[in-house]
Coordinates of C-alpha atoms in Angstrom, one line a residue:
Q24 CA 162.9 -5.9 50.7
I25 CA 164.2 -2.3 51.3
Q26 CA 167.8 -1.4 51.0
L27 CA 168.9 2.0 52.3
R28 CA 172.3 3.8 51.8
E29 CA 173.3 7.1 53.4
S30 CA 175.7 9.6 52.5
G31 CA 176.7 13.2 53.2
G32 CA 178.3 12.7 56.7
A33 CA 181.1 15.2 57.4
S34 CA 182.9 17.3 59.8
V35 CA 181.4 20.7 60.5
R36 CA 181.7 23.6 62.8
A37 CA 179.3 24.5 65.2
G38 CA 176.6 26.9 63.7
G39 CA 177.2 25.4 60.4
S40 CA 174.9 23.3 58.0
L41 CA 174.9 19.8 56.5
T42 CA 172.5 17.8 54.1
L43 CA 172.5 14.2 54.7
S44 CA 170.8 11.8 51.9
C45 CA 169.5 8.3 52.2
A46 CA 169.0 6.6 48.9
A47 CA 166.4 3.8 48.9
S48 CA 165.8 0.7 46.9
G49 CA 163.7 -2.1 46.7
R50 CA 160.0 -2.4 47.4
I51 CA 159.2 1.1 48.5
W52 CA 155.4 1.2 49.0
S53 CA 153.5 4.4 49.2
S54 CA 152.8 3.8 52.8
T55 CA 156.5 3.6 53.7
C56 CA 158.0 5.8 56.3
I57 CA 161.5 6.7 55.9
G58 CA 163.4 8.4 58.6
W59 CA 166.6 9.2 60.6
F60 CA 167.9 8.1 63.7
R61 CA 171.4 9.0 65.3
Q62 CA 173.5 7.6 67.7
A63 CA 176.2 9.3 69.7
S64 CA 179.4 7.4 71.5
G65 CA 178.2 5.7 74.6
K66 CA 174.4 6.5 74.1
E67 CA 171.2 5.0 72.9
R68 CA 169.8 5.4 69.3
E69 CA 167.3 8.0 69.0
G70 CA 164.7 9.2 66.3
V71 CA 165.4 12.6 64.8
A72 CA 162.8 13.0 62.0
A73 CA 160.8 10.8 59.3
I74 CA 158.9 11.5 56.3
Y75 CA 155.7 9.7 55.0
T76 CA 156.5 8.7 51.6
G77 CA 152.8 8.8 50.3
G78 CA 151.6 12.3 51.6
G79 CA 154.9 13.7 52.5
S80 CA 153.9 14.4 56.4
T81 CA 156.7 14.7 58.6
H82 CA 157.4 14.2 62.3
Y83 CA 160.6 15.4 64.3
A84 CA 162.2 14.8 67.5
D85 CA 161.2 17.9 70.3
F86 CA 165.0 18.5 70.7
L87 CA 165.4 19.6 67.2
N88 CA 163.8 23.1 67.9
G89 CA 163.0 23.7 64.3
R90 CA 166.8 23.0 63.1
F91 CA 166.4 20.1 60.7
T92 CA 164.3 19.5 57.7
I93 CA 163.3 16.2 56.3
S94 CA 162.2 16.0 52.6
Q95 CA 162.0 13.7 49.8
N96 CA 162.7 13.4 46.0
K97 CA 160.2 10.5 45.0
E98 CA 161.8 10.3 41.7
K99 CA 164.9 9.6 43.1
D100 CA 163.7 7.6 45.9
T101 CA 165.9 9.7 48.2
V102 CA 165.2 11.1 51.7
Y103 CA 167.2 14.3 52.7
L104 CA 167.9 15.5 56.1
Q105 CA 169.0 19.4 56.1
M106 CA 170.6 20.2 59.4
N107 CA 171.0 23.9 60.1
N108 CA 172.8 25.7 63.0
V109 CA 174.4 22.3 64.3
N110 CA 176.0 22.2 67.7
V111 CA 178.3 19.7 69.0
D112 CA 175.4 17.7 70.6
D113 CA 174.5 16.6 67.2
T114 CA 177.7 14.6 66.5
G115 CA 176.9 10.9 66.2
T116 CA 176.5 8.3 63.3
Y117 CA 173.2 8.9 61.7
Y118 CA 171.2 6.1 60.5
C119 CA 168.4 6.0 57.8
A120 CA 165.6 3.5 58.6
A121 CA 162.1 2.5 56.9
N122 CA 159.0 1.0 58.0
I123 CA 156.4 -0.3 55.3
Q124 CA 153.8 0.2 57.8
G125 CA 154.1 3.9 58.0
C126 CA 155.1 6.5 60.3
A127 CA 152.3 5.6 63.0
G128 CA 151.7 9.4 63.9
G129 CA 155.3 9.9 64.7
Y130 CA 155.7 6.7 66.8
F131 CA 158.2 5.7 64.2
L132 CA 160.8 7.7 66.0
K133 CA 160.4 5.9 69.1
Q134 CA 161.0 2.5 68.1
L135 CA 164.1 0.7 66.8
S136 CA 162.3 -2.3 65.4
Q137 CA 162.1 -1.2 61.8
D138 CA 161.9 -2.9 58.3
A139 CA 165.5 -1.6 57.0
W140 CA 168.4 0.1 58.2
G141 CA 171.2 1.8 56.6
Q142 CA 174.8 1.3 57.3
G143 CA 175.1 5.1 58.9
T144 CA 177.1 8.0 58.2
L145 CA 179.1 10.0 60.7
V146 CA 178.6 13.6 61.3
T147 CA 181.1 15.4 63.7
V148 CA 180.4 18.8 65.1
S149 CA 183.4 20.7 66.4
S150 CA 183.2 24.1 68.6

């Protein structure tokens, strides 16, 4: 069983930067995919970025246009989401998720059925 805990959510001005952290514990296999989803008020949850803990390969949502970077510190079992040049559309609750079967070529970002979810951390971007 995997437990996930997000941190780093804050209020930030448009154009600014923010780094979210996802600390993982429990049975984390080398084939695990850990990633970020977000949900704005009144909208569906959507995948943002994911990383394969084994080889470090990454996957990103098309709408990011290179603004976010996902990375991991395997010694700390922590996954980060570096958010640059944020805009008001990035506002929402960001959730960390994990799937022990891997990222499935990025399909991880399109499915809401995951092995574990965190409680979420709120990001608010103001203009």
